[in-house]
Amino acid sequence: MEPRTIKIFDTTLRDGEQSPGASLTIPQKVEIAHQLEALGVDIIEAGFPVSSAGDFQAVKEIAAVVKKATVAGLARSLEKDVTAAGQAVADAAHPRIHVFCATSEIHLKYKLKRAHQEIIKLSVDAVRLAKSMVDDVEFSPEDASRTQPEFLREVVQAIIEAGATTVNIPDTVGYATPEHFYEIIADLVANVPNISQAVISVHCHNDLGLAVANSLAAVRAGAGQVECTINGLGERAGNCSLEELVMALKVRRDHYNVRTNIDTSQIYRTSRMVSSLTGMQVQRNKAVVGANAFAHEAGIHQHGVLAEASTYEIMRPEDVGVPKTALVLGKHSGRHAFQQRIAELGYTLSDEQLTSAVAALKALADKKKEIFREDIEAVVEDLLESVAVGWKLESLQISSGSKMIPTATICLRDPAGELFQDAGTGDGPIDAVYSTIARITAVTAKLAEYSIRAITGGKEAQGEVYIKLRYNDGSYRGRAFSTDIIEASALAYLQAINRIIAANGRETTAPPGV
Ligand code: KIV
Ligand code: ZN
């Protein structure tokens, strides 16, 4: 039997962006949307237009540039939401409005305070309104997995009659298990008389770590669309991870007999892009895209893989676009070699960015014998993320030891080019650096998160420092790489400070006396 095609609905820009700390600017969302299109997703949920002017604009701009994929905007079952979503996707080559309304007893009682028949009316009216604006309408009974089965069937039948062409079954709170979720979908397939007039979609959250397993079970039961996010981003514990779901369907086609339109060789690149733009790091042991996903540590495994890769590898790194060569360049490599590797990793840089990236890589090659893929990614992402205007680190000196008070002497250049120097102490060298930078820049923020990791192996490895600062009600991230972890810490801190200044329009000159 010919394999069925499962549509991949990507909600990285909507549900994914709801991950705490993962907010994106409009140009970043447009950049991701282009990459999602290159990846081959069928539908891009670009945002929730009524929720803010920024979201509306992002959906509108994405709708204007995306040509192949369908662009969806989310709406509650309210006239103003549906109208905003319809207006935001109006310019799309393939527009979709995604309407939702909660249907579980618990949501009806405590959130919506409505009776069953009122919910049906609200949903049907919203679908009809959406249908008057676009042909392609999706409806989601929110918290479907905790909805009474009879009521779920009734809602689904009614919204298909009203014109919905996709009916999405969300496991909103990640409560379902694979067998349970299979039964929910199978029940709708068997008992909703007009179900064949719509595509069944599923949208699973990962609170119990089962989002991918539940989505796979739903595919077996007849679902034709799966909603997912890159790197599994999303509310709380996240959504079904696109890369895991797609690779499971591909590797186990023998079992599912389905295919997708995803170009899996674009997976790694998309994952890196989303991680660097959202600042949400991918855990090292994350399936498919984590740094260790293809690293064989045990000698017996290494031996097997060298003899025949399929002994311990169910997919090849290149299947998901992980470049083959681990060791790439060194001190004596020329500009052309660096440029070529940057291009191979999928980055498109302006001439100016390319010149800066090559200069930074050559400087790194002077400090570090071997330049690995991760080093190139770190340098390029650092460059892409850096805040163009702001304070720059000129020099940094630390005195620290077991019997002395850690002291940092720091020299910064302000955005106007003037130099400022100060020295300060702290509980440790990084604390001394941070309090001195805070004094020079006159920005006092709370350090909410600090993490450090080596991005490659070996004693010369670059350290990646990731921080989050809280300032007023906002959270500002900074990420930097260096072979010197104190320098990486200072650079990450300055990046976050520059973001605070850019967002809050603060005075950027240092206080008198510094
Ligand atoms: O999790 C959920 O229920 C949602 C809906 C809006 C589809 O995100
Ligand atoms: Zn969701």
Short mmCIF file of C-alpha atoms and ligand atoms in Angstrom, two decimals:
data_model
loop_
_atom_site.label_atom_id
_atom_site.label_comp_id
_atom_site.label_asym_id
_atom_site.label_seq_id
_atom_site.Cartn_x
_atom_site.Cartn_y
_atom_site.Cartn_z
CA MET A 1 0.00 0.00 0.00
CA GLU A 2 1.25 3.52 -0.88
CA PRO A 3 2.32 5.48 2.21
CA ARG A 4 -0.07 8.20 3.43
CA THR A 5 1.35 11.73 3.63
CA ILE A 6 1.24 13.25 7.10
CA LYS A 7 1.09 17.04 7.10
CA ILE A 8 3.52 18.76 9.40
CA PHE A 9 2.09 21.85 11.10
CA ASP A 10 4.84 23.83 12.77
CA THR A 11 3.89 26.01 15.71
CA THR A 12 7.38 27.11 16.80
CA LEU A 13 6.45 30.73 16.16
CA ARG A 14 3.23 30.50 18.19
CA ASP A 15 3.19 27.78 20.86
CA GLY A 16 7.01 27.55 20.75
CA GLU A 17 7.34 31.24 21.37
CA GLN A 18 5.13 30.78 24.44
CA SER A 19 8.08 28.95 26.07
CA PRO A 20 9.14 31.05 29.03
CA GLY A 21 12.09 33.17 27.91
CA ALA A 22 11.84 32.38 24.19
CA SER A 23 10.54 35.60 22.72
CA LEU A 24 11.57 36.58 19.21
CA THR A 25 11.63 39.85 17.28
CA ILE A 26 9.65 40.19 14.04
CA PRO A 27 12.74 39.94 11.76
CA GLN A 28 13.84 36.83 13.67
CA LYS A 29 10.38 35.28 13.17
CA VAL A 30 10.53 36.02 9.46
CA GLU A 31 13.99 34.44 9.27
CA ILE A 32 12.71 31.31 11.01
CA ALA A 33 9.64 31.20 8.74
CA HIS A 34 11.91 31.18 5.67
CA GLN A 35 13.88 28.31 7.17
CA LEU A 36 10.69 26.39 8.04
CA GLU A 37 9.67 26.70 4.43
CA ALA A 38 13.07 25.35 3.33
CA LEU A 39 12.56 22.51 5.80
CA GLY A 40 9.33 21.67 4.00
CA VAL A 41 6.70 22.11 6.70
CA ASP A 42 3.18 22.17 5.27
CA ILE A 43 1.74 24.76 7.64
CA ILE A 44 3.46 27.52 9.62
CA GLU A 45 1.45 28.82 12.57
CA ALA A 46 2.95 32.29 12.61
CA GLY A 47 1.31 33.72 15.73
CA PHE A 48 -1.80 34.76 17.63
CA PRO A 49 -2.67 38.04 15.86
CA VAL A 50 -5.13 39.46 18.40
CA SER A 51 -2.74 38.98 21.29
CA SER A 52 -0.53 41.99 20.49
CA ALA A 53 0.29 44.47 17.74
CA GLY A 54 3.68 42.77 17.39
CA ASP A 55 2.11 39.34 16.89
CA PHE A 56 -0.31 40.74 14.32
CA GLN A 57 2.54 42.36 12.40
CA ALA A 58 4.69 39.23 12.55
CA VAL A 59 1.89 37.08 11.10
CA LYS A 60 1.25 39.68 8.41
CA GLU A 61 4.90 39.90 7.39
CA ILE A 62 5.30 36.14 7.33
CA ALA A 63 2.10 35.77 5.29
CA ALA A 64 3.52 38.18 2.73
CA VAL A 65 6.79 36.31 2.16
CA VAL A 66 5.99 32.61 2.58
CA LYS A 67 4.95 31.14 -0.75
CA LYS A 68 4.76 27.35 -0.52
CA ALA A 69 3.59 26.67 3.01
CA THR A 70 0.18 27.55 4.41
CA VAL A 71 0.35 30.39 6.96
CA ALA A 72 -2.01 30.10 9.93
CA GLY A 73 -3.06 32.63 12.55
CA LEU A 74 -4.60 31.53 15.86
CA ALA A 75 -7.91 32.87 17.19
CA ARG A 76 -10.16 32.20 20.17
CA SER A 77 -13.81 31.69 19.26
CA LEU A 78 -14.42 35.42 19.43
CA GLU A 79 -15.30 37.77 16.61
CA LYS A 80 -12.40 40.15 17.28
CA ASP A 81 -9.89 37.27 17.34
CA VAL A 82 -11.14 35.68 14.13
CA THR A 83 -11.24 39.05 12.36
CA ALA A 84 -7.68 39.87 13.44
CA ALA A 85 -6.43 36.42 12.35
CA GLY A 86 -8.22 36.75 9.00
CA GLN A 87 -6.70 40.19 8.38
CA ALA A 88 -3.21 39.05 9.40
CA VAL A 89 -3.14 36.06 7.02
CA ALA A 90 -5.02 37.78 4.19
CA ASP A 91 -1.92 38.25 2.00
CA ALA A 92 -0.74 34.67 2.35
CA ALA A 93 -0.55 32.48 -0.76
CA HIS A 94 -2.31 29.82 1.36
CA PRO A 95 -4.04 31.39 4.38
CA ARG A 96 -5.53 29.44 7.29
CA ILE A 97 -7.43 30.57 10.38
CA HIS A 98 -7.02 28.32 13.40
CA VAL A 99 -9.92 28.74 15.82
CA PHE A 100 -10.06 27.14 19.26
CA CYS A 101 -12.47 26.81 22.16
CA ALA A 102 -12.08 24.77 25.33
CA THR A 103 -14.38 21.76 25.67
CA SER A 104 -13.37 19.89 28.85
CA GLU A 105 -15.61 19.99 31.90
CA ILE A 106 -12.90 21.60 33.96
CA HIS A 107 -12.38 24.45 31.46
CA LEU A 108 -16.12 24.93 30.98
CA LYS A 109 -16.73 25.15 34.70
CA TYR A 110 -13.79 27.26 35.87
CA LYS A 111 -12.54 29.16 32.83
CA LEU A 112 -15.38 29.79 30.40
CA LYS A 113 -18.33 29.32 32.79
CA ARG A 114 -20.50 28.18 29.87
CA ALA A 115 -22.85 25.29 29.20
CA HIS A 116 -22.20 22.66 26.53
CA GLN A 117 -24.62 24.07 23.99
CA GLU A 118 -23.18 27.56 24.38
CA ILE A 119 -19.71 26.17 23.62
CA ILE A 120 -21.01 24.54 20.46
CA LYS A 121 -22.64 27.78 19.36
CA LEU A 122 -19.53 29.87 20.05
CA SER A 123 -17.35 27.40 18.15
CA VAL A 124 -19.71 27.05 15.19
CA ASP A 125 -20.17 30.83 14.89
CA ALA A 126 -16.40 31.37 14.99
CA VAL A 127 -15.78 28.68 12.35
CA ARG A 128 -18.48 30.20 10.10
CA LEU A 129 -16.96 33.65 10.45
CA ALA A 130 -13.49 32.29 9.70
CA LYS A 131 -14.91 30.42 6.71
CA SER A 132 -16.30 33.68 5.34
CA MET A 133 -12.71 35.01 5.30
CA VAL A 134 -10.66 31.98 4.15
CA ASP A 135 -11.38 28.50 2.76
CA ASP A 136 -8.94 26.75 5.03
CA VAL A 137 -10.24 26.68 8.62
CA GLU A 138 -8.88 24.60 11.47
CA PHE A 139 -10.69 24.11 14.76
CA SER A 140 -9.25 22.88 18.07
CA PRO A 141 -11.38 21.74 21.01
CA GLU A 142 -8.88 22.84 23.66
CA ASP A 143 -8.13 20.25 26.36
CA ALA A 144 -9.68 17.59 24.13
CA SER A 145 -7.95 14.72 25.94
CA ARG A 146 -9.88 15.63 29.13
CA THR A 147 -13.16 16.24 27.32
CA GLN A 148 -16.08 13.82 27.69
CA PRO A 149 -15.96 11.58 24.59
CA GLU A 150 -19.67 12.13 23.70
CA PHE A 151 -19.27 15.91 23.88
CA LEU A 152 -16.03 15.82 21.88
CA ARG A 153 -17.81 13.88 19.11
CA GLU A 154 -20.69 16.37 19.13
CA VAL A 155 -18.36 19.40 18.89
CA VAL A 156 -16.28 17.83 16.13
CA GLN A 157 -19.33 16.96 14.07
CA ALA A 158 -20.77 20.46 14.48
CA ILE A 159 -17.62 22.35 13.51
CA ILE A 160 -17.08 20.16 10.44
CA GLU A 161 -20.68 20.91 9.41
CA ALA A 162 -19.85 24.62 9.92
CA GLY A 163 -16.96 24.34 7.46
CA ALA A 164 -13.80 23.36 9.36
CA THR A 165 -11.46 21.44 7.08
CA THR A 166 -9.00 20.39 9.80
CA VAL A 167 -10.00 19.28 13.27
CA ASN A 168 -7.13 19.42 15.69
CA ILE A 169 -7.24 17.35 18.87
CA PRO A 170 -5.00 18.97 21.49
CA ASP A 171 -3.61 17.26 24.53
CA THR A 172 -3.33 20.72 26.02
CA VAL A 173 -1.97 19.77 29.42
CA GLY A 174 0.07 16.74 28.34
CA TYR A 175 -2.25 14.38 30.21
CA ALA A 176 -2.72 11.66 27.62
CA THR A 177 -0.74 8.46 27.27
CA PRO A 178 -0.22 6.70 23.92
CA GLU A 179 -2.95 4.05 24.36
CA HIS A 180 -5.42 6.62 25.66
CA PHE A 181 -4.68 9.07 22.86
CA TYR A 182 -4.95 6.33 20.24
CA GLU A 183 -8.43 5.53 21.58
CA ILE A 184 -9.53 9.18 21.42
CA ILE A 185 -8.57 9.46 17.74
CA ALA A 186 -9.92 6.01 16.85
CA ASP A 187 -13.22 6.90 18.56
CA LEU A 188 -13.59 10.04 16.43
CA VAL A 189 -12.72 8.12 13.26
CA ALA A 190 -15.30 5.46 14.07
CA ASN A 191 -18.11 7.56 15.50
CA VAL A 192 -18.23 11.04 13.94
CA PRO A 193 -20.34 10.61 10.79
CA ASN A 194 -18.74 13.45 8.77
CA ILE A 195 -15.16 12.92 9.98
CA SER A 196 -13.90 12.04 6.48
CA GLN A 197 -14.64 15.62 5.38
CA ALA A 198 -11.80 16.95 7.56
CA VAL A 199 -8.18 16.14 8.27
CA ILE A 200 -7.63 14.97 11.83
CA SER A 201 -4.73 16.77 13.43
CA VAL A 202 -3.10 16.32 16.84
CA HIS A 203 -1.30 18.77 19.11
CA CYS A 204 0.46 17.17 22.06
CA HIS A 205 2.21 18.76 25.00
CA ASN A 206 5.10 17.12 26.72
CA ASP A 207 4.29 17.38 30.43
CA LEU A 208 4.75 13.64 30.89
CA GLY A 209 7.45 13.40 28.22
CA LEU A 210 4.94 11.65 25.92
CA ALA A 211 4.21 14.25 23.25
CA VAL A 212 6.03 12.41 20.46
CA ALA A 213 4.75 8.98 21.53
CA ASN A 214 1.17 10.29 21.71
CA SER A 215 1.45 11.91 18.28
CA LEU A 216 2.78 8.65 16.80
CA ALA A 217 -0.11 6.74 18.35
CA ALA A 218 -2.51 9.24 16.79
CA VAL A 219 -0.94 8.73 13.37
CA ARG A 220 -1.57 4.99 13.75
CA ALA A 221 -5.18 5.75 14.63
CA GLY A 222 -5.71 7.84 11.50
CA ALA A 223 -4.44 11.39 12.16
CA GLY A 224 -3.30 13.12 8.97
CA GLN A 225 -1.61 16.17 10.49
CA VAL A 226 0.75 16.56 13.44
CA GLU A 227 1.47 19.85 15.16
CA CYS A 228 5.00 20.24 16.43
CA THR A 229 7.78 22.65 17.20
CA ILE A 230 11.49 22.79 16.49
CA ASN A 231 13.51 21.47 19.45
CA GLY A 232 10.20 20.66 21.16
CA LEU A 233 9.76 24.27 22.35
CA GLY A 234 6.38 25.28 23.73
CA GLU A 235 4.32 26.04 26.82
CA ARG A 236 5.74 24.49 30.00
CA ALA A 237 7.54 21.24 29.05
CA GLY A 238 6.99 22.01 25.37
CA ASN A 239 5.26 20.47 22.38
CA CYS A 240 5.87 17.43 20.23
CA SER A 241 9.37 17.85 18.80
CA LEU A 242 9.28 18.11 15.01
CA GLU A 243 12.67 16.51 14.49
CA GLU A 244 11.87 13.52 16.69
CA LEU A 245 8.46 12.92 15.18
CA VAL A 246 9.63 13.26 11.59
CA MET A 247 12.65 11.02 12.10
CA ALA A 248 10.56 8.41 13.93
CA LEU A 249 8.16 8.30 10.98
CA LYS A 250 11.06 8.10 8.53
CA VAL A 251 13.20 5.55 10.36
CA ARG A 252 10.14 3.40 11.14
CA ARG A 253 8.33 3.72 7.86
CA ASP A 254 8.11 -0.08 7.94
CA HIS A 255 5.77 0.28 10.91
CA TYR A 256 3.76 3.44 10.13
CA ASN A 257 3.75 3.36 6.32
CA VAL A 258 3.51 7.15 6.13
CA ARG A 259 5.73 9.89 4.73
CA THR A 260 6.11 13.63 5.27
CA ASN A 261 7.19 16.50 3.02
CA ILE A 262 10.09 17.37 5.33
CA ASP A 263 13.57 17.67 3.83
CA THR A 264 15.27 16.03 6.78
CA SER A 265 18.69 17.34 5.72
CA GLN A 266 17.47 20.79 6.86
CA ILE A 267 16.65 19.63 10.39
CA TYR A 268 19.97 20.33 12.06
CA ARG A 269 20.28 23.77 10.54
CA THR A 270 16.73 24.70 11.60
CA SER A 271 17.35 23.44 15.10
CA ARG A 272 20.54 25.53 15.41
CA MET A 273 18.81 28.60 14.08
CA VAL A 274 15.88 28.32 16.48
CA SER A 275 18.18 27.62 19.39
CA SER A 276 20.39 30.60 18.69
CA LEU A 277 17.57 33.05 17.98
CA THR A 278 15.44 32.04 20.98
CA GLY A 279 18.39 31.54 23.30
CA MET A 280 16.84 28.19 24.30
CA GLN A 281 19.73 25.75 24.34
CA VAL A 282 19.33 22.21 23.09
CA GLN A 283 20.28 19.68 25.75
CA ARG A 284 23.36 17.68 24.74
CA ASN A 285 21.57 14.33 24.83
CA LYS A 286 18.46 15.55 22.99
CA ALA A 287 17.35 12.98 20.42
CA VAL A 288 18.20 13.75 16.78
CA VAL A 289 19.71 17.23 17.23
CA GLY A 290 21.63 17.16 20.53
CA ALA A 291 25.42 17.42 20.48
CA ASN A 292 25.68 13.80 21.65
CA ALA A 293 23.00 12.37 19.37
CA PHE A 294 25.60 10.77 17.10
CA ALA A 295 28.56 10.55 19.50
CA HIS A 296 29.61 7.02 20.36
CA GLU A 297 31.48 6.88 23.63
CA ALA A 298 31.73 3.20 24.51
CA GLY A 299 34.68 1.46 22.84
CA ILE A 300 32.54 -1.46 21.79
CA HIS A 301 30.12 0.91 20.05
CA GLN A 302 32.92 2.84 18.34
CA HIS A 303 34.36 -0.40 17.07
CA GLY A 304 30.99 -1.51 15.73
CA VAL A 305 30.29 1.82 14.03
CA LEU A 306 33.68 1.85 12.36
CA ALA A 307 33.09 -1.65 11.02
CA GLU A 308 29.51 -0.96 9.91
CA ALA A 309 27.62 2.20 10.95
CA SER A 310 24.23 0.46 11.11
CA THR A 311 25.42 -1.69 14.04
CA TYR A 312 24.73 1.18 16.41
CA GLU A 313 23.25 3.92 14.21
CA ILE A 314 19.61 3.88 13.15
CA MET A 315 20.07 7.08 11.16
CA ARG A 316 23.14 8.82 9.78
CA PRO A 317 24.16 12.29 10.94
CA GLU A 318 23.91 13.49 7.34
CA ASP A 319 20.24 12.35 7.19
CA VAL A 320 19.39 15.25 9.50
CA GLY A 321 21.99 17.57 8.03
CA VAL A 322 24.74 17.24 10.61
CA PRO A 323 27.88 17.96 8.60
CA LYS A 324 30.10 14.90 8.30
CA THR A 325 33.47 16.33 9.26
CA ALA A 326 34.02 16.92 12.95
CA LEU A 327 37.55 18.28 12.72
CA VAL A 328 37.70 21.06 10.22
CA LEU A 329 40.31 23.74 10.23
CA GLY A 330 43.37 25.06 12.00
CA LYS A 331 45.78 27.93 12.24
CA HIS A 332 47.10 27.52 8.73
CA SER A 333 43.76 27.32 6.97
CA GLY A 334 43.09 30.17 4.60
CA ARG A 335 40.22 32.61 4.37
CA HIS A 336 38.65 30.62 1.56
CA ALA A 337 38.55 27.43 3.65
CA PHE A 338 36.78 29.24 6.49
CA GLN A 339 34.29 30.79 4.08
CA GLN A 340 33.57 27.41 2.53
CA ARG A 341 32.92 25.75 5.90
CA ILE A 342 30.62 28.58 6.97
CA ALA A 343 28.63 28.12 3.77
CA GLU A 344 28.55 24.32 4.21
CA LEU A 345 27.00 24.80 7.63
CA GLY A 346 24.18 26.65 5.91
CA TYR A 347 24.83 30.21 7.06
CA THR A 348 24.21 33.06 4.66
CA LEU A 349 26.24 36.04 5.76
CA SER A 350 26.70 39.50 4.30
CA ASP A 351 30.23 40.33 3.04
CA GLU A 352 30.82 42.39 6.15
CA GLN A 353 29.65 39.58 8.46
CA LEU A 354 31.76 37.07 6.56
CA THR A 355 34.87 39.23 6.96
CA SER A 356 34.23 39.57 10.71
CA ALA A 357 33.52 35.84 11.08
CA VAL A 358 36.71 34.85 9.27
CA ALA A 359 38.74 37.34 11.34
CA ALA A 360 37.24 35.93 14.57
CA LEU A 361 37.91 32.35 13.46
CA LYS A 362 41.49 33.11 12.52
CA ALA A 363 42.00 34.77 15.90
CA LEU A 364 40.51 31.68 17.55
CA ALA A 365 42.77 29.43 15.49
CA ASP A 366 45.75 31.28 16.95
CA LYS A 367 44.62 30.32 20.46
CA LYS A 368 43.28 26.87 19.74
CA LYS A 369 44.96 24.21 17.60
CA GLU A 370 41.92 22.61 16.05
CA ILE A 371 38.78 24.36 14.93
CA PHE A 372 35.71 22.11 15.11
CA ARG A 373 32.28 22.51 13.59
CA GLU A 374 30.94 23.67 16.97
CA ASP A 375 33.58 26.42 17.08
CA ILE A 376 32.49 27.76 13.71
CA GLU A 377 28.83 27.63 14.76
CA ALA A 378 29.66 29.43 18.00
CA VAL A 379 31.59 32.21 16.29
CA VAL A 380 28.96 32.73 13.58
CA GLU A 381 26.03 32.64 15.98
CA ASP A 382 27.82 34.98 18.34
CA LEU A 383 28.23 37.38 15.47
CA LEU A 384 24.62 37.06 14.34
CA GLU A 385 23.36 37.59 17.87
CA SER A 386 25.61 40.44 18.87
CA VAL A 387 23.86 43.69 19.58
CA ALA A 388 25.18 46.10 16.95
CA VAL A 389 25.30 49.23 19.09
CA GLY A 390 26.36 49.10 22.70
CA TRP A 391 29.16 48.79 25.17
CA LYS A 392 32.20 46.81 24.04
CA LEU A 393 34.81 45.04 26.12
CA GLU A 394 38.26 46.52 25.61
CA SER A 395 40.21 44.66 28.26
CA LEU A 396 39.77 42.62 31.37
CA GLN A 397 42.15 41.67 34.13
CA ILE A 398 41.41 39.44 37.09
CA SER A 399 43.28 38.75 40.30
CA SER A 400 41.93 35.83 42.17
CA GLY A 401 43.23 33.11 44.44
CA SER A 402 42.41 31.03 47.49
CA LYS A 403 43.61 33.68 49.95
CA MET A 404 42.68 36.96 48.30
CA ILE A 405 39.59 38.99 47.46
CA PRO A 406 38.79 38.50 43.78
CA THR A 407 39.27 41.78 41.93
CA ALA A 408 38.40 42.71 38.35
CA THR A 409 39.84 45.62 36.40
CA ILE A 410 37.75 46.31 33.35
CA CYS A 411 37.96 48.71 30.49
CA LEU A 412 34.86 49.25 28.34
CA ARG A 413 34.16 51.41 25.32
CA ASP A 414 30.79 53.14 25.31
CA PRO A 415 28.62 53.37 22.16
CA ALA A 416 30.13 56.77 21.37
CA GLY A 417 33.62 55.28 21.40
CA GLU A 418 34.81 56.70 24.74
CA LEU A 419 36.84 54.49 27.10
CA PHE A 420 35.86 53.89 30.74
CA GLN A 421 37.85 51.92 33.27
CA ASP A 422 37.05 50.75 36.77
CA ALA A 423 37.99 48.05 39.25
CA GLY A 424 35.80 46.16 41.69
CA THR A 425 35.71 43.17 43.99
CA GLY A 426 33.24 40.34 44.40
CA ASP A 427 32.56 36.95 46.01
CA GLY A 428 34.32 35.30 43.08
CA PRO A 429 36.01 36.49 39.88
CA ILE A 430 32.77 36.47 37.87
CA ASP A 431 30.91 38.37 40.57
CA ALA A 432 33.75 40.93 40.57
CA VAL A 433 33.48 41.27 36.78
CA TYR A 434 29.71 41.65 36.86
CA SER A 435 29.60 44.24 39.60
CA THR A 436 32.32 46.28 37.87
CA ILE A 437 30.50 46.17 34.51
CA ALA A 438 27.26 47.17 36.26
CA ARG A 439 29.00 50.17 37.79
CA ILE A 440 30.61 51.33 34.56
CA THR A 441 27.44 50.95 32.46
CA ALA A 442 25.16 52.21 35.24
CA VAL A 443 22.76 49.34 34.55
CA THR A 444 21.90 47.29 37.61
CA ALA A 445 20.09 44.07 36.80
CA LYS A 446 19.56 40.83 38.67
CA LEU A 447 21.44 37.76 37.45
CA ALA A 448 18.62 35.21 37.07
CA GLU A 449 20.48 32.44 35.25
CA TYR A 450 24.09 31.57 34.59
CA SER A 451 25.34 28.47 32.86
CA ILE A 452 28.58 27.42 31.32
CA ARG A 453 29.57 24.50 29.13
CA ALA A 454 32.45 23.42 26.94
CA ILE A 455 31.31 23.31 23.34
CA THR A 456 33.92 20.79 22.18
CA GLY A 457 36.16 18.32 23.96
CA GLY A 458 39.77 18.90 25.00
CA LYS A 459 41.49 21.33 27.32
CA GLU A 460 41.56 24.11 24.75
CA ALA A 461 37.78 23.93 24.27
CA GLN A 462 35.77 27.12 23.99
CA GLY A 463 33.43 27.76 26.88
CA GLU A 464 29.91 28.92 26.17
CA VAL A 465 28.37 31.14 28.82
CA TYR A 466 24.66 31.72 28.82
CA ILE A 467 23.04 34.17 31.19
CA LYS A 468 19.71 35.79 31.86
CA LEU A 469 19.33 39.15 33.56
CA ARG A 470 16.12 40.44 35.05
CA TYR A 471 15.56 44.13 34.67
CA ASN A 472 12.26 45.70 35.68
CA ASP A 473 9.75 43.12 34.46
CA GLY A 474 11.82 41.92 31.53
CA SER A 475 14.25 39.09 31.03
CA TYR A 476 17.32 39.67 28.84
CA ARG A 477 19.65 36.98 27.63
CA GLY A 478 23.31 37.02 26.76
CA ARG A 479 25.45 34.31 25.24
CA ALA A 480 29.12 34.35 24.42
CA PHE A 481 31.99 32.02 23.65
CA SER A 482 35.66 32.20 24.41
CA THR A 483 38.54 29.93 25.28
CA ASP A 484 38.70 32.04 28.46
CA ILE A 485 35.57 31.46 30.54
CA ILE A 486 35.88 34.72 32.48
CA GLU A 487 36.02 36.63 29.21
CA ALA A 488 33.01 34.63 27.90
CA SER A 489 31.16 35.51 31.13
CA ALA A 490 31.94 39.21 30.70
CA LEU A 491 30.91 39.21 27.04
CA ALA A 492 27.62 37.42 27.76
CA TYR A 493 26.87 39.92 30.53
CA LEU A 494 27.63 42.89 28.28
CA GLN A 495 25.41 41.46 25.56
CA ALA A 496 22.50 41.25 27.98
CA ILE A 497 23.22 44.78 29.28
CA ASN A 498 23.22 46.07 25.69
CA ARG A 499 19.85 44.38 25.15
CA ILE A 500 18.49 46.08 28.28
CA ILE A 501 19.72 49.44 27.03
CA ALA A 502 18.30 48.84 23.54
CA ALA A 503 14.92 47.82 24.92
CA ASN A 504 14.62 50.44 27.63
CA GLY A 505 16.31 53.34 25.91
CA ARG A 506 18.45 54.05 28.93
CA GLU A 507 21.20 56.61 29.03
CA THR A 508 24.25 54.79 27.79
CA THR A 509 26.94 57.08 29.14
CA ALA A 510 28.64 56.13 32.34
CA PRO A 511 27.87 57.97 35.57
CA PRO A 512 30.16 60.83 36.52
CA GLY A 513 33.26 59.82 38.42
CA VAL A 514 33.85 56.53 36.61
O1 KIV B 1 -2.34 23.33 23.63
C1 KIV B 1 -3.37 23.76 23.08
O2 KIV B 1 -4.49 23.34 23.36
C2 KIV B 1 -3.19 24.81 22.10
C3 KIV B 1 -4.39 25.12 21.26
C4 KIV B 1 -4.54 26.58 21.03
C5 KIV B 1 -4.33 24.34 20.00
O3 KIV B 1 -2.11 25.33 21.92
ZN ZN B 2 -0.50 24.05 22.73
#
